[in-house]
Amino acid sequence: MRRQEKASYVCVECGYRTPKPLGRCPGCGAWGSFQEAALEPPRKEAPGRPAALLPLSQVDEREERRFSSGLAEVDRVLGGGFVPGEVVLLGGEPGVGKSTLLLEMARRMPERVYYLAGEESPAQIKLRARRLGVKDLLLLRETRLEPLLHLLEQKPPEALFVDSIQTIEAGGSPGSLVVVREATQAFVRFAKESGAAVVLVGHVTKEGVVAGPKSVEHAVDATLYLETAGVYRVLRSAKNRFGPVGELGVFRMEEEGLLEVKNPSEAFLLERPLGVPGSAIALALAGERALALEVQALAAKTPFPAPRRVVQGLEARRVDMVLAVLERRLGLPLASLDVYVNLAGGLKVLDPGLDLAVALAVYSAVVGKPLPQDLAAVGEVGLLGEVRSVVSLERRLREGERAGFSRFLHPGNTRSLKEAVERYLG
C-alpha cells in the first residue's frame, strides 16, 4: 500500500520549509508567515514548442526613452526618470507625505496617469488635490485584482500609481502576506507587458522596512523610502536596477504641498551656529550627491561608571572607532566623558568620509576651542590615525566651494589626524 504523502508548510517570506507549522520562521524571523503546501508527485510535462532565443541586438533599448516624473528630485533618485515597464515600491511612515508626492507627480506629468485610491474616498482626494493645485486626475476605485487588471489591459496608462498595495483584494484578506505578494507579481507582469511605469505605495513596519513578504522587494525594480529629516522630507533609494543606490532627494513640506529643495547643503546649514566648539563641516556623499553637512559633538563628565556614547545620523561603530583613535593615538582623555555626536538636520548618512569631521568635532568639544568658520573636512580615519582617501573627492570639494567654504582638510593635503588637529586646534 502506498504511503500517503505528508503536507509541508512554507514561509511565504523566505521559502523556509518545515513539516509542521511554526509561529515564527527560523529563516527570516517573520511571525505567522507559514502556509500549507501539499506535496504533489512530479508530473510529466507534455512536450511543447521549444523556447525561442532572442539576440541581444534585437532587444528594444527602452531605457533610452525615460520620461520625467515632473519632479527633478524624484528623477535624481530614480536615476533620470521612469523607465517604461519599471515597477517602483514607495515606502514610508503614515503621514510622511507619500500620497502628496504621488499627486505632485501626477500634476506635473504630461503622460496619462491613473491613480488607484484604495485608502481614501474620491472626495478626500479631491480636497487634497485642490490644495495642491491638481485640476484633473483619472481616479480608479476598483481594488479587486481581476477586474482591475481587465480594466488596465483594455486601456493601459503610461503610469499607474497604486495607493496602497495593502488595499488590493486578491482572493484573501487585503494586506495579508499572500495577497500582497500575488498583487505585486500581477502588477509586475502588467508593467512588463504594457510598458507602463507602476508605483506601488507600501506601509512600513516599526523597524522601518516595507510591510509584507520580502519577495515584494525582490520583484520590483526600485525601492524608495520617504523619510522625515527635521522639517524636511528625504526620498532615498534602497534598491534601483536602473540607477544609483543610496541617492536622495530633499523636499520641504509646506501648506501647498511638497516643495523641492534645490540646494540641500544651504538648507541643512541654515541654522548652523558660528564660533562654537564641537561643530565641524563634513563634505559627505549620499549616492552620487555631495552635501556639506554639520557634525556636532558634545562631551560632558559622566556620573556613571561606564561613559555613554550616543550617536544620531551616523554609523555608531565608525564613531566608536574614531573615538578610540582619538584616545589612543592623540591622547585625548575620553574615559570619564559622555560623548554625544549628531549629524545636524535629521539626515542619516553612512559615509566613511565623515570620519575626519567627527574626529575634529569631538576634539573641539573636549578642548573647548572652535574650528574656523570657513573650514570643511573630508577623509576616512584609519586605526593608525592616518587620513585615507575617499571616493569622489573632487565632487565633494566642488560642493564645499559652492557652499562658501575656502579652507579644506582632505587626504590630498592632510596625511594624519594628528596633523589636522595641530593645524587648527593645537
Coordinates of N, CA, C and O in Angstrom, one line a residue, residues 67-76 78 80-82 101-102 104-111 161 260:
F67 N 11.1 58.8 -19.1 CA 10.3 60.0 -19.0 C 10.3 60.6 -17.6 O 10.4 59.8 -16.6
S68 N 10.1 61.9 -17.5 CA 10.3 62.5 -16.2 C 9.1 62.3 -15.3 O 8.0 62.2 -15.8
S69 N 9.4 62.3 -14.0 CA 8.3 62.3 -13.0 C 7.7 63.6 -12.8 O 6.7 63.7 -12.1
G70 N 8.3 64.7 -13.4 CA 7.8 66.0 -13.1 C 8.5 66.7 -12.0 O 8.4 67.9 -11.8
L71 N 9.2 66.0 -11.2 CA 10.0 66.5 -10.1 C 11.5 66.1 -10.2 O 11.8 65.0 -10.3
A72 N 12.3 67.1 -10.3 CA 13.7 66.9 -10.5 C 14.4 66.0 -9.4 O 15.2 65.2 -9.7
E73 N 13.9 66.2 -8.2 CA 14.5 65.4 -7.1 C 14.1 64.0 -7.2 O 14.9 63.1 -6.9
V74 N 12.9 63.7 -7.6 CA 12.5 62.3 -7.8 C 13.3 61.7 -9.0 O 13.7 60.5 -8.9
D75 N 13.4 62.5 -10.1 CA 14.2 62.0 -11.2 C 15.6 61.6 -10.8 O 16.2 60.7 -11.3
R76 N 16.2 62.4 -9.9 CA 17.6 62.2 -9.5 C 17.6 60.8 -8.7 O 18.6 60.0 -9.0
L78 N 15.6 58.3 -9.0 CA 15.3 57.2 -10.0 C 16.4 57.0 -10.9 O 16.5 55.9 -11.6
G80 N 17.3 59.4 -13.4 CA 17.0 60.1 -14.6 C 15.5 60.1 -15.0 O 15.2 60.5 -16.1
G81 N 14.7 59.5 -14.2 CA 13.3 59.4 -14.5 C 12.8 58.0 -14.6 O 13.5 57.1 -14.3
F82 N 11.5 57.8 -14.9 CA 10.9 56.5 -15.0 C 11.4 55.8 -16.3 O 11.5 56.4 -17.4
L101 N 3.2 63.2 -2.5 CA 4.2 63.1 -3.5 C 3.7 62.5 -4.8 O 4.0 63.0 -5.9
L102 N 2.8 61.5 -4.7 CA 2.2 61.0 -5.9 C 1.3 62.0 -6.7 O 1.3 62.1 -7.9
E104 N 1.7 65.2 -6.6 CA 2.6 66.2 -7.2 C 3.1 65.7 -8.5 O 3.2 66.5 -9.5
M105 N 3.5 64.4 -8.6 CA 4.0 63.9 -9.8 C 2.9 63.8 -10.8 O 3.1 64.2 -12.0
A106 N 1.7 63.4 -10.4 CA 0.5 63.3 -11.4 C 0.2 64.7 -11.9 O -0.2 64.8 -13.1
R107 N 0.3 65.7 -11.1 CA 0.0 67.1 -11.6 C 1.0 67.6 -12.7 O 0.6 68.3 -13.6
R108 N 2.2 67.2 -12.6 CA 3.3 67.7 -13.4 C 3.6 66.8 -14.6 O 4.2 67.3 -15.6
M109 N 3.2 65.5 -14.6 CA 3.5 64.6 -15.7 C 2.5 64.8 -16.9 O 1.3 64.8 -16.7
P110 N 3.1 65.0 -18.1 CA 2.2 65.1 -19.3 C 1.6 63.7 -19.7 O 0.6 63.7 -20.5
E111 N 2.2 62.6 -19.2 CA 1.7 61.3 -19.6 C 0.3 61.0 -19.0 O 0.0 61.7 -18.0
F161 N -0.3 54.7 -10.4 CA 0.0 54.9 -9.0 C -1.0 54.1 -8.2 O -2.2 54.4 -8.3
E260 N 10.4 71.1 -3.7 CA 11.8 70.6 -3.9 C 12.8 71.6 -3.3 O 12.7 72.8 -3.4

